[in-house]
């Protein structure tokens, strides 16, 4: 795996970036997602358009969670309201940091 540096962290959500291949990784508990910079921006846009209230389901522990489908029908991601907020906040910060790295690398 890449030698990735953390560019954002909000509680259990950590987003890192490899300076060599420029891959972006989202680490969240037992989940690791990897993206190219372009895929990451698309993913962030996709998740930003999801309405938490519209996609929530009660889980067996009686907590409401948003369920986010993935391109693989058998894999879905679930977040509590606080986890969802951390997820979005970390991605927003990571997008900002990506822009900074991009500007620095052009010089």
Short mmCIF file of N, CA and C in Angstrom, two decimals:
data_model
loop_
_atom_site.label_atom_id
_atom_site.label_comp_id
_atom_site.label_asym_id
_atom_site.label_seq_id
_atom_site.Cartn_x
_atom_site.Cartn_y
_atom_site.Cartn_z
N UNK A 1 0.84 -1.18 0.00
CA UNK A 1 0.00 0.00 0.00
C UNK A 1 0.89 1.24 0.00
N UNK A 2 0.36 2.31 -0.41
CA UNK A 2 1.09 3.58 -0.52
C UNK A 2 1.54 4.13 0.83
N UNK A 3 2.49 5.03 0.76
CA UNK A 3 2.92 5.77 1.94
C UNK A 3 2.07 7.03 2.00
N UNK A 4 0.86 6.89 2.52
CA UNK A 4 -0.11 7.98 2.49
C UNK A 4 0.01 8.86 3.72
N UNK A 5 -0.17 10.16 3.52
CA UNK A 5 -0.15 11.16 4.59
C UNK A 5 -1.58 11.61 4.86
N UNK A 6 -1.91 11.76 6.13
CA UNK A 6 -3.25 12.20 6.53
C UNK A 6 -3.47 13.63 6.07
N UNK A 7 -4.60 13.86 5.39
CA UNK A 7 -4.96 15.22 4.97
C UNK A 7 -6.23 15.70 5.67
N UNK A 8 -6.94 14.79 6.33
CA UNK A 8 -8.14 15.17 7.08
C UNK A 8 -8.48 14.07 8.07
N UNK A 9 -9.00 14.49 9.23
CA UNK A 9 -9.47 13.51 10.22
C UNK A 9 -10.58 14.11 11.04
N UNK A 10 -11.69 13.39 11.12
CA UNK A 10 -12.83 13.77 11.94
C UNK A 10 -13.28 12.52 12.69
N UNK A 11 -12.93 12.43 13.95
CA UNK A 11 -13.23 11.26 14.77
C UNK A 11 -12.71 10.00 14.08
N UNK A 12 -13.59 9.05 13.75
CA UNK A 12 -13.15 7.77 13.19
C UNK A 12 -12.84 7.84 11.69
N UNK A 13 -13.14 8.96 11.05
CA UNK A 13 -12.91 9.10 9.61
C UNK A 13 -11.55 9.76 9.38
N UNK A 14 -10.69 9.03 8.67
CA UNK A 14 -9.36 9.56 8.32
C UNK A 14 -9.23 9.50 6.81
N UNK A 15 -8.79 10.60 6.21
CA UNK A 15 -8.56 10.64 4.77
C UNK A 15 -7.09 10.93 4.55
N UNK A 16 -6.48 10.08 3.74
CA UNK A 16 -5.05 10.24 3.47
C UNK A 16 -4.81 10.27 1.96
N UNK A 17 -3.60 10.71 1.61
CA UNK A 17 -3.24 10.87 0.20
C UNK A 17 -1.80 10.42 -0.01
N UNK A 18 -1.59 9.66 -1.07
CA UNK A 18 -0.24 9.25 -1.44
C UNK A 18 0.36 10.33 -2.33
N UNK A 19 1.54 10.81 -1.96
CA UNK A 19 2.17 11.87 -2.75
C UNK A 19 2.73 11.37 -4.07
N UNK A 20 2.97 10.06 -4.17
CA UNK A 20 3.52 9.53 -5.41
C UNK A 20 2.43 9.21 -6.44
N UNK A 21 1.48 8.33 -6.07
CA UNK A 21 0.43 7.94 -7.03
C UNK A 21 -0.79 8.84 -6.94
N UNK A 22 -0.85 9.69 -5.90
CA UNK A 22 -1.93 10.65 -5.67
C UNK A 22 -3.28 10.00 -5.31
N UNK A 23 -3.28 8.70 -5.01
CA UNK A 23 -4.52 8.04 -4.58
C UNK A 23 -4.97 8.64 -3.25
N UNK A 24 -6.27 8.68 -3.08
CA UNK A 24 -6.86 9.17 -1.85
C UNK A 24 -7.57 8.00 -1.18
N UNK A 25 -7.36 7.88 0.13
CA UNK A 25 -7.94 6.78 0.89
C UNK A 25 -8.84 7.34 1.98
N UNK A 26 -10.02 6.74 2.11
CA UNK A 26 -10.90 7.05 3.23
C UNK A 26 -10.88 5.84 4.15
N UNK A 27 -10.47 6.06 5.38
CA UNK A 27 -10.41 5.02 6.40
C UNK A 27 -11.52 5.32 7.39
N UNK A 28 -12.39 4.36 7.63
CA UNK A 28 -13.48 4.56 8.58
C UNK A 28 -13.76 3.24 9.28
N UNK A 29 -13.27 3.13 10.51
CA UNK A 29 -13.38 1.88 11.27
C UNK A 29 -12.79 0.73 10.47
N UNK A 30 -13.58 -0.24 10.08
CA UNK A 30 -13.06 -1.40 9.35
C UNK A 30 -13.20 -1.27 7.84
N UNK A 31 -13.38 -0.07 7.34
CA UNK A 31 -13.60 0.18 5.93
C UNK A 31 -12.47 1.03 5.36
N UNK A 32 -11.98 0.65 4.18
CA UNK A 32 -10.99 1.47 3.47
C UNK A 32 -11.48 1.62 2.04
N UNK A 33 -11.66 2.85 1.61
CA UNK A 33 -12.04 3.15 0.24
C UNK A 33 -10.87 3.86 -0.42
N UNK A 34 -10.61 3.55 -1.69
CA UNK A 34 -9.51 4.23 -2.40
C UNK A 34 -10.03 4.81 -3.70
N UNK A 35 -9.49 5.99 -4.03
CA UNK A 35 -9.95 6.73 -5.19
C UNK A 35 -8.79 7.42 -5.89
N UNK A 36 -8.96 7.66 -7.17
CA UNK A 36 -8.10 8.62 -7.85
C UNK A 36 -8.62 10.00 -7.42
N UNK A 37 -7.86 11.06 -7.62
CA UNK A 37 -8.37 12.39 -7.24
C UNK A 37 -9.71 12.72 -7.90
N UNK A 38 -9.87 12.35 -9.15
CA UNK A 38 -11.12 12.63 -9.86
C UNK A 38 -12.28 11.82 -9.28
N UNK A 39 -12.03 10.55 -9.00
CA UNK A 39 -13.06 9.70 -8.40
C UNK A 39 -13.47 10.22 -7.03
N UNK A 40 -12.50 10.72 -6.27
CA UNK A 40 -12.81 11.24 -4.94
C UNK A 40 -13.76 12.43 -5.03
N UNK A 41 -13.49 13.34 -5.94
CA UNK A 41 -14.36 14.51 -6.11
C UNK A 41 -15.76 14.07 -6.53
N UNK A 42 -15.85 13.10 -7.43
CA UNK A 42 -17.15 12.57 -7.85
C UNK A 42 -17.88 11.91 -6.68
N UNK A 43 -17.16 11.13 -5.89
CA UNK A 43 -17.76 10.45 -4.75
C UNK A 43 -18.27 11.47 -3.73
N UNK A 44 -17.47 12.50 -3.46
CA UNK A 44 -17.90 13.54 -2.55
C UNK A 44 -19.17 14.23 -3.04
N UNK A 45 -19.23 14.50 -4.33
CA UNK A 45 -20.43 15.10 -4.92
C UNK A 45 -21.64 14.20 -4.79
N UNK A 46 -21.43 12.91 -5.03
CA UNK A 46 -22.52 11.95 -4.91
C UNK A 46 -23.06 11.90 -3.48
N UNK A 47 -22.16 11.83 -2.50
CA UNK A 47 -22.62 11.75 -1.11
C UNK A 47 -23.24 13.06 -0.64
N UNK A 48 -22.75 14.17 -1.15
CA UNK A 48 -23.31 15.47 -0.76
C UNK A 48 -24.76 15.61 -1.21
N UNK A 49 -25.11 14.94 -2.29
CA UNK A 49 -26.48 15.01 -2.82
C UNK A 49 -27.46 14.10 -2.10
N UNK A 50 -26.96 13.21 -1.23
CA UNK A 50 -27.85 12.31 -0.51
C UNK A 50 -28.48 13.02 0.68
N UNK A 51 -29.79 12.91 0.79
CA UNK A 51 -30.51 13.49 1.92
C UNK A 51 -30.57 12.45 3.03
N UNK A 52 -29.96 12.77 4.16
CA UNK A 52 -29.89 11.80 5.26
C UNK A 52 -31.28 11.29 5.64
N UNK A 53 -32.23 12.18 5.79
CA UNK A 53 -33.57 11.79 6.24
C UNK A 53 -34.27 10.86 5.25
N UNK A 54 -33.99 11.04 3.98
CA UNK A 54 -34.67 10.25 2.95
C UNK A 54 -34.15 8.81 2.87
N UNK A 55 -32.92 8.60 3.28
CA UNK A 55 -32.31 7.28 3.12
C UNK A 55 -32.04 6.57 4.45
N UNK A 56 -32.72 6.97 5.53
CA UNK A 56 -32.47 6.33 6.81
C UNK A 56 -33.35 5.11 7.02
N UNK A 57 -32.80 4.19 7.76
CA UNK A 57 -33.52 2.98 8.15
C UNK A 57 -33.24 2.71 9.62
N UNK A 58 -34.23 2.19 10.34
CA UNK A 58 -33.94 1.79 11.72
C UNK A 58 -33.19 0.46 11.72
N UNK A 59 -32.10 0.41 12.46
CA UNK A 59 -31.31 -0.81 12.57
C UNK A 59 -31.76 -1.61 13.78
N UNK A 60 -31.32 -2.87 13.91
CA UNK A 60 -31.74 -3.69 15.05
C UNK A 60 -31.44 -3.07 16.41
N UNK A 61 -30.42 -2.19 16.49
CA UNK A 61 -30.12 -1.53 17.76
C UNK A 61 -31.01 -0.31 17.99
N UNK A 62 -32.00 -0.12 17.12
CA UNK A 62 -33.01 0.96 17.20
C UNK A 62 -32.44 2.35 16.90
N UNK A 63 -31.27 2.38 16.29
CA UNK A 63 -30.70 3.66 15.86
C UNK A 63 -30.96 3.83 14.38
N UNK A 64 -31.29 5.06 14.02
CA UNK A 64 -31.47 5.38 12.60
C UNK A 64 -30.11 5.54 11.96
N UNK A 65 -29.95 4.97 10.77
CA UNK A 65 -28.72 5.12 10.00
C UNK A 65 -29.08 5.37 8.55
N UNK A 66 -28.26 6.18 7.91
CA UNK A 66 -28.41 6.35 6.48
C UNK A 66 -27.72 5.16 5.82
N UNK A 67 -28.34 4.65 4.78
CA UNK A 67 -27.76 3.54 4.03
C UNK A 67 -27.41 4.06 2.65
N UNK A 68 -26.14 3.95 2.32
CA UNK A 68 -25.65 4.43 1.04
C UNK A 68 -25.31 3.24 0.16
N UNK A 69 -25.97 3.14 -0.94
CA UNK A 69 -25.70 2.05 -1.87
C UNK A 69 -24.38 2.31 -2.59
N UNK A 70 -23.76 1.23 -3.02
CA UNK A 70 -22.52 1.32 -3.80
C UNK A 70 -22.80 0.70 -5.17
N UNK A 71 -21.86 0.81 -6.10
CA UNK A 71 -22.07 0.17 -7.40
C UNK A 71 -22.20 -1.35 -7.31
N UNK A 72 -21.73 -1.93 -6.21
CA UNK A 72 -21.88 -3.37 -6.00
C UNK A 72 -23.13 -3.56 -5.15
N UNK A 73 -24.17 -4.12 -5.72
CA UNK A 73 -25.46 -4.21 -5.04
C UNK A 73 -25.40 -4.86 -3.67
N UNK A 74 -24.50 -5.79 -3.47
CA UNK A 74 -24.41 -6.49 -2.19
C UNK A 74 -23.63 -5.73 -1.13
N UNK A 75 -23.06 -4.59 -1.49
CA UNK A 75 -22.29 -3.80 -0.53
C UNK A 75 -22.97 -2.44 -0.35
N UNK A 76 -23.33 -2.15 0.89
CA UNK A 76 -23.93 -0.87 1.23
C UNK A 76 -23.23 -0.35 2.48
N UNK A 77 -23.12 0.95 2.59
CA UNK A 77 -22.48 1.57 3.73
C UNK A 77 -23.55 2.19 4.62
N UNK A 78 -23.37 2.12 5.92
CA UNK A 78 -24.35 2.67 6.86
C UNK A 78 -23.66 3.61 7.85
N UNK A 79 -24.33 4.73 8.15
CA UNK A 79 -23.77 5.75 9.03
C UNK A 79 -24.85 6.27 9.98
N UNK A 80 -24.47 6.49 11.23
CA UNK A 80 -25.33 7.21 12.16
C UNK A 80 -25.28 8.69 11.76
N UNK A 81 -26.17 9.52 12.30
CA UNK A 81 -26.09 10.95 11.95
C UNK A 81 -24.72 11.57 12.25
N UNK A 82 -24.14 11.24 13.39
CA UNK A 82 -22.82 11.80 13.73
C UNK A 82 -21.74 11.29 12.79
N UNK A 83 -21.78 10.00 12.47
CA UNK A 83 -20.80 9.43 11.54
C UNK A 83 -20.94 10.05 10.16
N UNK A 84 -22.17 10.29 9.73
CA UNK A 84 -22.44 10.91 8.43
C UNK A 84 -21.85 12.33 8.39
N UNK A 85 -22.04 13.07 9.48
CA UNK A 85 -21.51 14.43 9.56
C UNK A 85 -19.98 14.41 9.53
N UNK A 86 -19.36 13.51 10.28
CA UNK A 86 -17.90 13.38 10.27
C UNK A 86 -17.39 13.01 8.88
N UNK A 87 -18.09 12.10 8.23
CA UNK A 87 -17.73 11.64 6.89
C UNK A 87 -17.70 12.81 5.92
N UNK A 88 -18.76 13.62 5.94
CA UNK A 88 -18.84 14.78 5.03
C UNK A 88 -17.82 15.85 5.39
N UNK A 89 -17.68 16.11 6.66
CA UNK A 89 -16.75 17.14 7.09
C UNK A 89 -15.32 16.78 6.70
N UNK A 90 -14.94 15.53 6.89
CA UNK A 90 -13.60 15.09 6.51
C UNK A 90 -13.39 15.19 5.00
N UNK A 91 -14.41 14.83 4.23
CA UNK A 91 -14.26 14.91 2.77
C UNK A 91 -14.14 16.36 2.30
N UNK A 92 -14.91 17.27 2.90
CA UNK A 92 -14.81 18.68 2.52
C UNK A 92 -13.41 19.21 2.80
N UNK A 93 -12.89 18.88 3.96
CA UNK A 93 -11.54 19.31 4.31
C UNK A 93 -10.51 18.69 3.38
N UNK A 94 -10.69 17.42 3.03
CA UNK A 94 -9.76 16.74 2.14
C UNK A 94 -9.76 17.35 0.74
N UNK A 95 -10.92 17.74 0.25
CA UNK A 95 -11.01 18.38 -1.06
C UNK A 95 -10.21 19.69 -1.04
N UNK A 96 -10.37 20.44 0.03
CA UNK A 96 -9.63 21.69 0.20
C UNK A 96 -8.12 21.42 0.21
N UNK A 97 -7.71 20.42 0.98
CA UNK A 97 -6.29 20.08 1.05
C UNK A 97 -5.77 19.59 -0.30
N UNK A 98 -6.59 18.85 -1.04
CA UNK A 98 -6.21 18.40 -2.38
C UNK A 98 -5.89 19.59 -3.28
N UNK A 99 -6.72 20.63 -3.18
CA UNK A 99 -6.50 21.82 -3.99
C UNK A 99 -5.17 22.49 -3.62
N UNK A 100 -4.88 22.52 -2.34
CA UNK A 100 -3.61 23.11 -1.88
C UNK A 100 -2.43 22.30 -2.41
N UNK A 101 -2.50 20.96 -2.27
CA UNK A 101 -1.41 20.12 -2.78
C UNK A 101 -1.25 20.29 -4.28
N UNK A 102 -2.35 20.39 -4.99
CA UNK A 102 -2.29 20.55 -6.43
C UNK A 102 -1.57 21.84 -6.80
N UNK A 103 -1.87 22.91 -6.10
CA UNK A 103 -1.21 24.19 -6.36
C UNK A 103 0.27 24.11 -6.04
N UNK A 104 0.62 23.46 -4.95
CA UNK A 104 2.03 23.33 -4.56
C UNK A 104 2.82 22.49 -5.55
N UNK A 105 2.20 21.47 -6.10
CA UNK A 105 2.88 20.57 -7.02
C UNK A 105 3.12 21.20 -8.39
N UNK A 106 2.36 22.23 -8.72
CA UNK A 106 2.53 22.91 -10.02
C UNK A 106 3.76 23.81 -10.01
N UNK A 107 4.21 24.19 -8.84
CA UNK A 107 5.37 25.10 -8.76
C UNK A 107 6.67 24.35 -8.89
#
